Every structure is written in C-alpha cells, then in structure tokens.
CSV table of C-alpha atoms in Angstrom, one decimal:
chain,number,residue,atom,x,y,z
A,1072,MET,CA,115.5,-119.2,-21.9
A,1073,GLU,CA,112.4,-120.0,-23.9
A,1074,LYS,CA,111.0,-122.2,-21.2
A,1075,LYS,CA,111.5,-119.4,-18.6
A,1076,ASN,CA,109.5,-116.9,-20.8
A,1077,LYS,CA,106.7,-119.4,-21.2
A,1078,LYS,CA,106.5,-119.8,-17.4
A,1079,ASN,CA,106.5,-116.0,-16.9
A,1080,ASN,CA,103.7,-115.7,-19.5
A,1081,SER,CA,101.7,-118.4,-17.8
A,1082,GLY,CA,102.2,-116.7,-14.4
A,1083,MET,CA,101.1,-113.3,-15.8
A,1084,LYS,CA,97.9,-115.0,-17.2
A,1085,TRP,CA,97.0,-116.4,-13.9
A,1086,ALA,CA,97.6,-113.1,-12.2
A,1087,VAL,CA,95.3,-111.3,-14.7
A,1088,LEU,CA,92.7,-114.0,-14.2
A,1089,ALA,CA,92.9,-113.7,-10.5
A,1090,THR,CA,92.5,-110.0,-10.7
A,1091,VAL,CA,89.5,-110.3,-12.9
A,1092,VAL,CA,87.9,-112.8,-10.5
A,1093,ALA,CA,88.6,-110.6,-7.5
A,1094,LEU,CA,87.1,-107.6,-9.3
A,1095,GLY,CA,84.1,-109.7,-10.2
A,1096,ILE,CA,83.6,-110.7,-6.5
A,1097,ILE,CA,84.0,-107.1,-5.4
A,1098,THR,CA,81.5,-105.9,-8.0
A,1099,ALA,CA,79.0,-108.6,-7.0
A,1100,ILE,CA,79.3,-107.5,-3.3
A,1101,VAL,CA,78.7,-103.9,-4.2
A,1102,ILE,CA,75.7,-104.7,-6.3
A,1103,ALA,CA,74.3,-106.9,-3.5
A,1104,MET,CA,74.7,-104.1,-1.0
A,1105,ASN,CA,73.1,-101.6,-3.3
A,1106,GLN,CA,70.2,-104.0,-3.9
A,1107,GLN,CA,69.7,-104.4,-0.1
A,1108,GLU,CA,69.6,-100.6,0.4
A,1109,ALA,CA,67.6,-99.8,-2.7
A,1110,PRO,CA,64.0,-100.4,-1.5
A,1111,VAL,CA,64.0,-97.4,0.9
A,1112,MET,CA,65.0,-93.8,0.9
A,1113,GLU,CA,65.3,-91.5,3.9
A,1114,THR,CA,62.7,-88.7,4.0
A,1115,ALA,CA,61.3,-86.4,6.7
A,1116,GLN,CA,59.3,-88.0,9.6
A,1117,THR,CA,55.7,-87.4,8.6
A,1118,ASP,CA,53.6,-85.4,11.0
A,1119,ILE,CA,50.3,-87.3,11.2
A,1120,ALA,CA,48.6,-85.0,13.7
A,1121,GLY,CA,45.0,-84.4,12.6
A,1122,GLN,CA,45.1,-87.1,10.0
A,1123,PRO,CA,42.8,-90.2,9.8
A,1124,THR,CA,44.6,-93.1,11.4
A,1125,LEU,CA,44.1,-96.7,12.3
A,1126,GLY,CA,45.7,-98.6,15.2
A,1127,GLU,CA,47.2,-97.5,18.5
A,1128,SER,CA,48.5,-94.0,18.7
A,1129,ASP,CA,51.5,-95.2,20.7
A,1130,ALA,CA,52.4,-97.9,18.2
A,1131,PRO,CA,56.2,-98.1,17.8
A,1132,VAL,CA,55.9,-97.9,13.9
A,1133,THR,CA,54.0,-95.4,11.8
A,1134,VAL,CA,53.1,-96.3,8.2
A,1135,VAL,CA,51.8,-93.4,6.1
A,1136,GLU,CA,50.1,-93.8,2.7
A,1137,PHE,CA,50.2,-90.8,0.4
A,1138,GLY,CA,47.3,-91.6,-1.9
A,1139,ASP,CA,44.9,-90.2,-4.4
A,1140,PHE,CA,41.2,-91.3,-4.8
A,1141,LYS,CA,41.6,-90.9,-8.6
A,1142,CYS,CA,44.7,-93.1,-8.7
A,1143,PRO,CA,44.1,-96.7,-10.0
A,1144,SER,CA,47.4,-97.9,-8.3
A,1145,CYS,CA,46.1,-96.6,-5.0
A,1146,LYS,CA,43.0,-98.6,-5.4
A,1147,ALA,CA,45.0,-101.7,-6.2
A,1148,TRP,CA,47.3,-101.1,-3.2
A,1149,GLY,CA,44.2,-100.7,-1.0
A,1150,GLU,CA,42.9,-104.1,-2.2
A,1151,MET,CA,46.2,-106.0,-2.3
A,1152,ILE,CA,48.5,-104.7,0.4
A,1153,TYR,CA,46.5,-102.7,2.9
A,1154,PRO,CA,44.4,-105.6,4.3
A,1155,GLN,CA,47.4,-107.7,4.9
A,1156,LEU,CA,49.2,-104.8,6.6
A,1157,VAL,CA,46.2,-104.2,8.9
A,1158,GLU,CA,46.0,-107.9,9.8
A,1159,ASP,CA,49.7,-108.4,10.4
A,1160,TYR,CA,50.6,-105.2,12.2
A,1161,VAL,CA,47.8,-102.7,12.8
A,1162,ASN,CA,45.5,-105.1,14.6
A,1163,THR,CA,48.4,-106.3,16.8
A,1164,GLY,CA,49.1,-102.8,18.0
A,1165,GLU,CA,52.5,-102.6,16.4
A,1166,VAL,CA,51.7,-100.1,13.6
A,1167,GLU,CA,49.6,-97.0,13.4
A,1168,PHE,CA,48.5,-96.4,9.9
A,1169,ALA,CA,47.7,-92.9,8.5
A,1170,TYR,CA,46.4,-91.6,5.1
A,1171,ILE,CA,47.4,-88.3,3.5
A,1172,ASN,CA,45.6,-86.9,0.4
A,1173,VAL,CA,47.5,-86.2,-2.8
A,1174,PHE,CA,46.1,-84.1,-5.7
A,1175,PHE,CA,48.1,-85.3,-8.7
A,1176,HIS,CA,44.9,-85.8,-10.7
A,1177,GLY,CA,43.6,-82.3,-10.3
A,1178,ASN,CA,40.1,-81.2,-9.4
A,1179,GLU,CA,38.7,-84.7,-9.0
A,1180,SER,CA,41.4,-85.6,-6.6
A,1181,VAL,CA,40.7,-82.4,-4.6
A,1182,LEU,CA,36.9,-83.1,-4.6
A,1183,GLY,CA,37.4,-86.7,-3.4
A,1184,SER,CA,39.8,-85.5,-0.7
A,1185,LEU,CA,37.5,-82.7,0.3
A,1186,ALA,CA,34.6,-85.2,0.8
A,1187,ALA,CA,36.8,-87.5,2.8
A,1188,GLU,CA,38.0,-84.7,5.0
A,1189,SER,CA,34.4,-83.6,5.6
A,1190,VAL,CA,33.4,-87.1,6.6
A,1191,PHE,CA,36.4,-87.4,8.9
A,1192,GLU,CA,35.5,-84.1,10.6
A,1193,HIS,CA,31.8,-84.7,11.2
A,1194,SER,CA,31.5,-88.6,11.2
A,1195,PRO,CA,35.0,-90.0,12.0
A,1196,GLU,CA,33.6,-93.4,12.8
A,1197,ALA,CA,32.4,-93.6,9.2
A,1198,TYR,CA,35.7,-92.3,7.6
A,1199,TRP,CA,37.4,-95.6,6.7
A,1200,ASP,CA,34.3,-97.2,5.4
A,1201,PHE,CA,33.6,-94.1,3.2
A,1202,HIS,CA,37.3,-94.1,2.2
A,1203,LYS,CA,37.2,-97.7,1.0
A,1204,ALA,CA,33.8,-97.2,-0.7
A,1205,LEU,CA,35.0,-94.2,-2.7
A,1206,PHE,CA,38.0,-96.2,-3.9
A,1207,ALA,CA,35.6,-99.1,-4.8
A,1208,ALA,CA,33.5,-96.6,-6.9
A,1209,GLN,CA,36.5,-96.0,-9.1
A,1210,PRO,CA,35.8,-97.5,-12.6
A,1211,VAL,CA,37.8,-100.5,-13.6
A,1212,GLU,CA,38.0,-99.2,-17.2
A,1213,ASP,CA,38.5,-95.6,-18.4
A,1214,HIS,CA,39.4,-94.4,-14.9
A,1215,ASP,CA,40.8,-91.3,-16.5
A,1216,ALA,CA,37.2,-90.2,-17.4
A,1217,ALA,CA,35.5,-87.8,-15.0
A,1218,TRP,CA,33.8,-89.9,-12.3
A,1219,ILE,CA,34.5,-88.1,-8.9
A,1220,THR,CA,31.5,-85.7,-9.0
A,1221,PRO,CA,29.4,-84.2,-6.2
A,1222,GLU,CA,26.7,-86.5,-7.3
A,1223,LYS,CA,28.9,-89.6,-7.1
A,1224,VAL,CA,30.4,-88.6,-3.7
A,1225,LEU,CA,26.8,-88.1,-2.2
A,1226,GLU,CA,25.8,-91.5,-3.8
A,1227,VAL,CA,28.7,-93.2,-2.1
A,1228,ALA,CA,28.0,-91.4,1.2
A,1229,SER,CA,24.3,-92.4,1.1
A,1230,SER,CA,25.3,-95.9,2.1
A,1231,PHE,CA,26.4,-94.8,5.5
A,1232,SER,CA,23.7,-93.6,7.9
A,1233,ALA,CA,26.3,-91.8,10.1
A,1234,ILE,CA,27.1,-89.4,7.3
A,1235,ASP,CA,25.0,-86.2,7.2
A,1236,GLN,CA,24.3,-85.7,3.5
A,1237,ALA,CA,23.3,-82.1,3.8
A,1238,GLN,CA,26.5,-81.3,5.8
A,1239,LEU,CA,28.6,-83.1,3.3
A,1240,GLN,CA,27.0,-81.3,0.3
A,1241,GLU,CA,27.5,-77.9,2.1
A,1242,ASP,CA,31.1,-78.7,2.9
A,1243,ILE,CA,31.8,-79.6,-0.8
A,1244,GLU,CA,30.1,-76.4,-2.1
A,1245,GLN,CA,31.8,-74.2,0.5
A,1246,VAL,CA,35.2,-75.9,0.3
A,1247,ALA,CA,35.0,-76.0,4.0
A,1248,GLN,CA,38.1,-78.2,4.6
A,1249,GLN,CA,40.5,-76.2,2.5
A,1250,GLU,CA,42.8,-75.8,5.5
A,1251,GLU,CA,43.1,-79.5,5.9
A,1252,LEU,CA,43.8,-79.9,2.1
A,1253,ALA,CA,46.5,-77.3,2.4
A,1254,THR,CA,48.1,-79.2,5.2
A,1255,ASP,CA,48.1,-82.4,3.2
A,1256,GLU,CA,49.7,-80.5,0.2
A,1257,ALA,CA,52.5,-79.2,2.4
A,1258,LEU,CA,53.2,-82.8,3.8
A,1259,VAL,CA,53.2,-84.1,0.2
A,1260,GLU,CA,55.9,-81.6,-0.7
A,1261,GLU,CA,57.8,-82.1,2.5
A,1262,ALA,CA,58.0,-85.9,2.0
A,1263,GLY,CA,59.1,-85.4,-1.7
A,1264,VAL,CA,56.2,-87.5,-3.0
A,1265,THR,CA,56.3,-87.9,-6.7
A,1266,GLN,CA,54.1,-91.0,-7.2
A,1267,THR,CA,51.0,-92.5,-5.7
A,1268,PRO,CA,50.7,-94.5,-3.7
A,1269,THR,CA,53.9,-93.6,-1.7
A,1270,ILE,CA,54.5,-95.5,1.5
A,1271,VAL,CA,56.6,-94.0,4.3
A,1272,ILE,CA,57.5,-96.1,7.3
A,1273,ASN,CA,59.0,-94.2,10.3
A,1274,GLY,CA,60.5,-91.6,7.9
A,1275,GLN,CA,61.7,-94.1,5.3
A,1276,LYS,CA,60.1,-94.1,1.9
A,1277,LEU,CA,59.6,-97.4,0.0
A,1278,GLU,CA,60.6,-97.4,-3.6
A,1279,ASP,CA,58.1,-100.1,-4.5
A,1280,PRO,CA,54.9,-99.8,-2.5
A,1281,PHE,CA,53.7,-103.2,-3.7
A,1282,ASP,CA,56.7,-105.1,-2.3
A,1283,TYR,CA,55.1,-106.4,0.8
A,1284,ASP,CA,58.2,-108.4,1.7
A,1285,ALA,CA,60.1,-105.1,1.8
A,1286,ILE,CA,57.4,-103.5,3.9
A,1287,LYS,CA,57.5,-106.3,6.4
A,1288,ALA,CA,61.2,-106.3,6.5
A,1289,LEU,CA,61.4,-102.5,7.3
A,1290,ILE,CA,58.6,-102.7,9.9
A,1291,ASP,CA,60.3,-105.7,11.6
A,1292,GLN,CA,63.6,-103.8,11.5
A,1293,GLU,CA,62.0,-100.8,13.2
A,1294,LEU,CA,60.3,-103.0,15.7
A,1295,ALA,CA,63.7,-104.5,16.6
A,1296,GLY,CA,65.0,-101.0,17.3
A,1297,GLY,CA,66.2,-100.1,13.9
A,1298,GLU,CA,69.1,-102.5,14.0
C-alpha cells in the first residue's frame, strides 16, 4: 500500500512538471508572437497629396516621415536612417518618400515648417537641400535654446541660388503658407502621431523609427504583396 502511494505521488509530480513545461512553451510562443507584431501599429493611410516627396509617384510602397525641424531625434534619423532608405528603396523606384511637418516644439517648429513650405512652393527643386541644411543647422548642444529664427532661416537659404530670399522673407512675415501648415496639422492628428520622428509605411506606424531592420522587413513585406 505504501509503495502504491509513492508511485501515485511520483506520477502526480511528473504530471505537474509536464503541465508547467507546457505552460512555459505556450507562454514563450505568445511572447514571440507579440514581439513579432510589436514593431508596427495600424493607422490611417496618409494622404501625401501636395507634400514634398522623393522617388517615383507610382512606387508600390509609401514611407512617410512625420518630423519637426526643432527635434534632435529627427536630425539623427535624417543622418542615420534616411540615407540608407533612399539608397536601398527610393533610388530603386520601390518607395516614394514623403515628409510632413509636426509642430511639437511650438513657434520655432512652425517657423521652420513655414520656411520649408515656402521653398517647396516657389523653388521645389531646392526643397530637399534646404530641408537637410536646416536640420544641419540645428545645434548639437543646447538644441532647446531658440535657434530657428527668421535670420537663421534666411542664412541657411542664402546657400541656394534657386531660393528667392525676398520671397521667403515675405512669406515668413505674412505666414503665407498657413493653409499647408493646417493640412499637416490635420494629418498629424489623423495618424495619431505622438512622437517625432514617426515613420508610417503604407498605413503602418513603426514603434521604433530607428530600427532599420524592422523598416526593411515591413517594406519587403509590402513589396511582396503584404503576405
């Protein structure tokens, strides 16, 4: 009788152990699935009509950056991720890249965006060079200090002969592109943007904009037909 109880106890221990192991495996699978799905969140397909773009307009994949000229992370993204994205996908005709202004840093963000919109309207061929130059003018230290001023904007623009300085100054003073800024603000709200930069790929928002492997994986998935 005593031997039988010992066998029963031993059997129960193995059953409990097997259950624990099974639960552990299930938990690991669930975690792995969540980790695979975590990098992206569904959002609205962004309307890029009238926005500055790079690449072919009929490209199968659209990548949108929601950025702020005052934002140091946006400057870093433009230096670290953007060039590789352009080389790997934009120049090959597979991706159309668009930029939408965000105003999280207040008046300076608005001023930088207003200047960029003016350049885009009157000298579209100089837009991307001006865009990169304005980010490059962002101070490495104490970027929170006021640095986007009308004087700084005109100084940056003076490097490009295609930009009409007088027109740019007038547009800044008259807030001539306020309609374009209002459009951007509406798109930011529609996409649920809460941080800059935010990267949206065919209506899917990346949680980590600096994870280039995740960006590539999502673009490749979309190029393969979303499978």
